[in-house]
Amino acid sequence: MIEIGIVGKPSVGKSTFFSASTLIDVPIDPRPFTTIEPNTGIGFVRVEDIGFELGVRSEPRNGFILGKYRYVSVKMIDVAGLVPGAHQGRGLGNKFLNDLNQAEGLIHIIDLSGSTDEEGRYIGPGKRDPEEDILFLEHELDMWYRDILIRNMERIQREIRSGKERWEALYNVFSSLRLSREDAEEAMRRYDLSSEELPRFLRERSKRIVIAGNKKDVPKAMENYDRLKKKYNIIPVSAEAELALKRAAKSGLIRYVYGESDFEIVGNPNDQQRAALDRLRQTMPTNIQQVIEHLVFNVLGYIAVFPAGSKLVDRQGRVLPDCFLMKAGSRLEDFAAAIHSDLAKYLLYGIDVRTKRKLGKDYILQHRDGIEIVSSAK
Ligand SMILES: Nc1nc2c(ncn2[C@@H]2O[C@H](COP(=O)(O)OP(=O)(O)O)[C@@H](O)[C@H]2O)c(=O)[nH]1
Ligand SMILES: [Mg+2]
């Protein structure tokens, strides 16, 4: 499963974002360092389900259907707040950074309202430039990579002396941080091992970042957004509003299709609840879904593909139970392998469930394909 790290300084709303995206309650507190052990949970990306157009009602094995969407699982990690000097161990920084090893992409939460200082202490809206949040965190991540490179330099040099390619020696150290072979090769084509620019390159390639400007419900936040959006790709979000909407939905007060711009009142809110719901509506869409989806689909380059057995059911009779996230550019063969290694081994061809067209092993998968795999495996 794709792993996504939620990072940022303390008190920007990481745990709120995590709860809102995973529906798990974790301690949310205005004090710094509320979170020490990383919380892990399942978040989701939306894909328009193909069951509707095929005239069937899908029965997801993982995730769920809401509105016209299938919500497909991704793993979310809520990492403790990072403070300046984290890479040197400040505020348990090293431990927290190591929690990110396996993350493929990061959602960097900043306090767009500028209400908190560098350590997460409340100072009031507009008192800090959120750009500083961005710069400091990226710097800490770069320094973390730099330290790992320096610590392993002897090992890398030794491997090169014993005949390994430079990229391979580098890859052996950074693959545990999810650096790909291709990126290790490119790094060594572009930089010397001693280059000051190498750590940043490695970090950018192995930890793609989307910036979520949280607390967009605070008036000052949108002012900051208008200024910063020219320079950074920021998505303004309100984690707190999303959490409130999901709780209202859970209690039966509203029907809310997660990620949409509106909800429907289905329960009997009292006057106070009604006023609160009206306020929430002003903050919609909360953009929590949008941030996760932007990272997974646009930045990390995944597409969603539905395996479909004959008559769209699996052996247990479940309708379209699965939806796989695959890297764009993957072929039918890769898809078969993602389902089961035997399927790839005995793969004959695929069938597009919409057109009934036969697809060869080299067929390049498209987003929202539904494909029946035909193999000679038993
Ligand atoms: N105004 C506003 N406050 C928020 C939002 N999200 C979180 N907060 C508040 O920010 C504070 C810190 O939240 P928390 O999730 O514990 O932050 P963390 O330290 O980054 O994990 C809490 O008081 C939250 O209620 C939001 O969208 N809007
Ligand atoms: Mg927290």
XYZ file of C-alpha atoms and ligand atoms in Angstrom:
407
model
C 0.000 0.000 0.000
C 1.170 3.533 -0.733
C 2.518 5.227 2.405
C 1.995 8.918 2.984
C 3.702 10.858 5.770
C 2.032 13.859 7.361
C 4.742 16.304 8.403
C 5.119 19.810 9.745
C 6.049 21.758 12.828
C 3.988 21.225 16.010
C 0.405 22.525 16.274
C -0.274 23.061 12.571
C -3.032 20.447 12.641
C -1.264 17.244 11.576
C -3.182 15.036 13.974
C -6.440 16.737 13.069
C -5.687 16.146 9.400
C -4.842 12.543 10.187
C -8.068 11.967 12.132
C -10.119 13.703 9.485
C -8.644 11.582 6.717
C -8.672 8.252 8.554
C -11.675 8.640 10.865
C -9.464 7.587 13.751
C -9.460 9.653 16.920
C -5.967 10.599 18.020
C -5.042 13.147 20.679
C -5.508 16.650 19.330
C -4.034 19.278 21.516
C -2.875 22.882 21.153
C 0.308 21.998 23.080
C 3.410 21.027 21.110
C 4.561 17.385 21.143
C 1.172 15.827 21.739
C 2.110 13.074 19.337
C 5.193 10.996 20.086
C 4.607 7.619 18.540
C 3.499 7.990 14.953
C -0.160 7.218 14.403
C -0.768 5.067 11.391
C -4.116 4.609 9.761
C -5.928 4.132 6.501
C -6.838 7.156 4.413
C -8.438 7.169 0.998
C -8.311 8.506 -2.531
C -11.484 8.863 -4.555
C -11.919 7.154 -7.875
C -15.183 7.313 -9.802
C -16.397 3.765 -9.461
C -16.862 1.888 -12.733
C -19.698 -0.268 -11.362
C -22.296 2.428 -12.068
C -21.616 2.651 -15.782
C -21.442 -1.148 -16.034
C -24.816 -1.489 -14.368
C -23.639 -3.314 -11.264
C -23.292 -2.434 -7.596
C -19.659 -2.802 -6.545
C -18.756 -4.549 -3.287
C -15.321 -3.247 -2.262
C -13.184 -5.578 -0.189
C -11.158 -2.632 1.111
C -12.425 0.896 1.255
C -16.030 1.790 0.521
C -18.447 3.403 -1.900
C -19.973 6.800 -1.195
C -21.815 8.859 -3.797
C -20.357 7.982 -7.187
C -16.937 7.278 -5.716
C -14.940 4.346 -4.580
C -12.618 5.320 -1.726
C -9.379 3.382 -2.218
C -7.050 2.802 0.738
C -3.658 4.426 1.289
C -1.600 4.286 4.465
C -1.250 7.523 6.414
C 1.433 8.214 9.039
C 1.012 11.103 11.452
C 4.563 11.977 12.434
C 5.316 14.047 15.508
C 6.010 17.748 15.029
C 9.440 18.705 13.705
C 11.193 21.747 15.096
C 14.248 23.612 13.795
C 17.295 21.466 14.524
C 15.299 18.229 14.259
C 17.997 16.571 12.147
C 20.428 17.147 15.028
C 18.042 15.428 17.380
C 16.218 18.464 18.745
C 12.755 17.563 20.068
C 13.360 13.871 19.297
C 13.753 14.995 15.681
C 15.884 12.067 14.523
C 13.402 9.521 15.729
C 10.546 11.376 14.064
C 12.426 11.685 10.795
C 13.112 7.950 10.776
C 9.372 7.351 10.976
C 9.293 8.752 7.442
C 11.720 6.251 5.886
C 9.055 4.233 4.143
C 6.878 7.173 3.105
C 6.624 7.581 -0.630
C 5.160 11.047 -0.469
C 4.666 13.712 2.175
C 1.831 16.040 2.977
C 3.450 19.076 4.516
C 0.957 20.832 6.749
C 1.652 24.486 7.358
C -0.298 26.947 9.491
C -1.616 29.193 6.741
C -3.173 31.498 9.321
C 0.285 32.259 10.704
C -0.957 31.835 14.293
C 1.864 29.703 15.653
C 5.584 30.256 16.038
C 8.351 27.914 14.901
C 7.810 25.614 17.880
C 4.036 25.603 17.563
C 3.259 28.111 20.325
C 0.137 30.187 19.744
C 0.971 33.800 18.887
C -2.225 34.921 17.124
C -3.300 35.085 13.442
C -0.914 36.773 11.017
C 2.007 36.869 13.436
C 4.208 34.455 11.463
C 4.841 34.205 7.745
C 3.845 30.632 6.762
C 6.588 30.691 4.129
C 9.005 30.208 7.000
C 7.222 26.955 7.864
C 7.860 25.723 4.332
C 11.514 26.738 4.196
C 12.484 25.375 7.590
C 10.897 21.976 7.081
C 12.428 21.412 3.673
C 15.765 22.438 5.123
C 15.423 19.914 7.962
C 14.604 17.148 5.501
C 17.587 18.086 3.337
C 19.889 18.093 6.373
C 18.543 14.699 7.417
C 19.506 13.308 4.001
C 22.855 15.066 4.193
C 23.615 13.444 7.543
C 22.710 10.004 6.230
C 24.974 10.559 3.236
C 27.887 11.659 5.415
C 27.381 8.791 7.852
C 27.462 6.275 5.028
C 30.183 7.883 2.914
C 32.851 5.359 3.931
C 30.590 2.464 3.081
C 29.714 3.993 -0.289
C 33.388 4.610 -1.114
C 34.289 1.069 -0.077
C 31.610 -0.429 -2.315
C 32.821 1.680 -5.240
C 36.413 0.542 -4.662
C 35.268 -3.061 -4.663
C 33.787 -2.599 -8.122
C 30.208 -1.421 -7.629
C 28.861 1.353 -9.836
C 28.561 4.718 -8.063
C 24.775 4.794 -8.442
C 24.503 1.286 -7.011
C 26.521 2.135 -3.906
C 24.303 5.197 -3.423
C 21.165 3.181 -4.064
C 22.160 0.607 -1.441
C 22.044 3.319 1.210
C 19.008 5.292 0.049
C 16.698 2.553 -1.212
C 15.441 2.189 2.372
C 14.239 5.788 2.031
C 12.512 4.781 -1.202
C 14.970 6.249 -3.679
C 14.453 4.471 -6.989
C 17.250 2.958 -9.104
C 16.512 5.445 -11.875
C 16.821 8.402 -9.509
C 20.064 7.022 -8.030
C 21.434 6.727 -11.569
C 20.349 10.244 -12.441
C 21.826 11.596 -9.203
C 25.211 10.151 -10.063
C 25.040 11.428 -13.642
C 24.384 14.933 -12.338
C 26.366 15.239 -9.116
C 29.587 14.272 -7.372
C 29.162 12.381 -4.127
C 30.566 15.414 -2.336
C 28.214 17.890 -4.023
C 26.318 20.178 -1.647
C 23.289 19.842 -3.917
C 23.116 16.055 -3.811
C 21.150 15.658 -0.523
C 18.387 17.952 -1.723
C 18.117 16.133 -5.039
C 17.844 12.766 -3.281
C 15.257 14.097 -0.881
C 13.142 15.726 -3.589
C 13.078 12.541 -5.621
C 12.340 10.117 -2.794
C 9.955 12.230 -0.709
C 7.631 14.155 -2.995
C 5.791 16.889 -1.121
C 2.402 18.502 -1.371
C 1.849 21.551 0.826
C -1.454 21.764 2.674
C -2.147 25.257 4.029
C -4.252 24.406 7.072
C -6.649 26.610 9.062
C -8.052 28.218 5.922
C -11.143 28.965 8.003
C -9.163 31.698 9.822
C -9.599 34.976 7.853
C -5.884 35.755 7.787
C -5.177 32.435 6.053
C -6.606 33.317 2.655
C -4.612 36.572 2.609
C -1.474 34.536 3.096
C -2.630 32.083 0.463
C -3.078 34.795 -2.176
C 0.455 35.950 -1.554
C 2.129 32.526 -1.370
C 0.305 30.757 -4.181
C 2.372 32.706 -6.723
C 5.506 31.034 -5.476
C 4.370 27.669 -4.084
C 1.875 25.038 -5.023
C -0.270 25.195 -1.879
C -3.718 23.738 -1.345
C -5.664 25.606 1.368
C -7.407 23.158 3.698
C -9.369 22.994 6.908
C -8.689 19.798 8.783
C -10.908 20.864 11.667
C -13.880 21.481 9.368
C -13.434 18.077 7.728
C -13.316 16.397 11.111
C -16.488 18.208 12.200
C -18.266 17.247 8.967
C -17.333 13.609 9.354
C -18.512 13.570 12.950
C -21.808 15.188 11.954
C -22.178 12.559 9.221
C -21.352 9.758 11.641
C -23.985 10.954 14.096
C -26.606 10.939 11.344
C -27.086 14.693 11.181
C -25.909 15.126 7.608
C -25.127 13.141 4.507
C -21.655 14.109 3.379
C -19.808 12.573 0.462
C -16.235 13.094 1.663
C -14.488 15.667 -0.479
C -17.577 17.305 -1.973
C -18.482 20.994 -1.695
C -21.783 20.554 0.071
C -23.758 18.257 2.375
C -27.390 17.433 2.896
C -29.131 17.705 6.241
C -30.828 14.393 6.972
C -31.179 14.515 10.765
C -32.796 17.020 13.109
C -30.181 19.592 14.078
C -31.072 22.010 16.869
C -30.555 25.757 16.292
C -27.015 25.681 17.596
C -26.073 22.716 15.418
C -27.707 24.339 12.427
C -25.629 27.481 12.922
C -22.485 25.389 13.235
C -23.340 23.503 10.046
C -23.908 26.791 8.213
C -20.451 27.926 9.263
C -18.947 24.640 8.108
C -20.567 25.023 4.731
C -18.614 28.258 4.232
C -15.358 26.315 4.540
C -16.249 23.671 1.962
C -14.663 21.989 0.199
C -12.282 21.358 3.069
C -9.768 20.018 0.511
C -8.537 17.156 2.695
C -9.406 14.626 -0.004
C -8.045 16.924 -2.686
C -4.617 17.104 -1.028
C -4.268 13.331 -0.720
C -5.488 12.824 -4.276
C -3.216 15.517 -5.696
C -0.248 13.773 -4.095
C -1.208 10.253 -5.175
C -2.463 10.929 -8.699
C -0.685 14.062 -9.901
C 2.576 14.138 -7.982
C 3.341 10.439 -7.438
C 1.699 9.547 -10.748
C -0.656 6.731 -9.829
C -3.731 5.607 -11.713
C -6.525 3.313 -10.514
C -7.332 0.064 -12.303
C -10.142 -2.371 -11.527
C -9.538 -6.075 -11.948
C -12.734 -7.697 -13.153
C -13.352 -11.413 -13.192
C -15.687 -12.834 -15.793
C -19.162 -11.293 -15.303
C -17.426 -8.723 -13.037
C -17.412 -11.039 -9.999
C -14.533 -12.792 -8.259
C -14.525 -16.463 -7.264
C -16.490 -15.719 -4.105
C -19.144 -13.931 -6.110
C -18.164 -10.433 -5.009
C -18.790 -7.701 -7.553
C -15.692 -5.672 -8.529
C -14.114 -6.155 -5.089
C -10.755 -4.555 -5.877
C -9.221 -1.411 -7.224
C -5.447 -1.221 -7.625
C -3.304 1.872 -7.623
C -0.634 1.429 -10.306
C 2.101 3.766 -11.549
C 1.071 5.502 -14.761
C 2.836 3.821 -17.660
C 2.464 0.327 -16.169
C 1.487 -2.430 -18.585
C -1.053 -5.220 -18.430
C 1.730 -7.572 -17.370
C 2.533 -5.370 -14.344
C -1.133 -5.331 -13.433
C -1.331 -9.125 -13.523
C 1.795 -9.304 -11.325
C 0.279 -6.843 -8.838
C -2.713 -9.160 -8.453
C -0.793 -12.415 -8.235
C 2.620 -13.607 -9.440
C 1.060 -16.698 -11.038
C -1.297 -14.527 -13.035
C 1.672 -12.747 -14.578
C 3.486 -16.007 -15.240
C 0.580 -17.609 -17.066
C -0.868 -14.398 -18.513
C -2.506 -14.841 -21.925
C -4.260 -11.501 -22.498
C -6.692 -9.062 -20.951
C -10.222 -8.027 -21.839
C -11.455 -4.445 -21.493
C -14.751 -4.832 -19.638
C -16.303 -1.805 -21.348
C -15.461 -2.562 -24.981
C -14.772 -6.331 -24.685
C -11.621 -5.554 -26.668
C -8.674 -7.916 -26.257
C -5.587 -6.313 -24.665
C -2.017 -7.559 -25.171
C 0.559 -8.008 -22.418
C 2.150 -4.682 -23.372
C -1.080 -2.728 -23.170
C -0.478 0.476 -21.206
C -2.995 0.755 -18.392
C -5.323 3.769 -18.311
C -6.969 5.415 -15.293
C -10.276 3.692 -14.423
C -9.719 0.748 -16.719
C -11.699 -2.362 -15.838
C -9.815 -5.401 -17.039
C -10.445 -9.107 -16.949
C -7.187 -11.033 -16.890
C -7.164 -14.257 -18.838
C -4.428 -16.673 -17.873
C -3.714 -20.365 -18.167
C -3.086 -20.544 -14.400
C -5.294 -22.986 -12.536
N -8.796 27.131 12.960
C -8.365 25.892 12.771
N -7.683 25.257 13.743
C -7.263 23.997 13.485
C -7.506 23.346 12.237
N -6.952 22.120 12.307
C -6.390 21.994 13.529
N -6.581 23.124 14.260
C -6.174 23.361 15.668
O -4.765 23.407 15.769
C -4.335 22.879 17.041
C -3.296 21.776 16.854
O -3.874 20.669 16.219
P -3.153 19.245 16.164
O -3.886 18.433 15.148
O -2.987 18.650 17.517
O -1.726 19.694 15.600
P -0.359 18.890 15.429
O 0.508 19.246 16.586
O 0.227 19.400 14.154
O -0.677 17.424 15.367
C -5.601 22.370 17.737
O -6.040 23.367 18.624
C -6.586 22.218 16.591
O -7.920 22.339 16.997
C -8.242 24.061 11.236
O -8.515 23.570 10.134
N -8.643 25.333 11.562
Mg -0.020 15.825 16.585
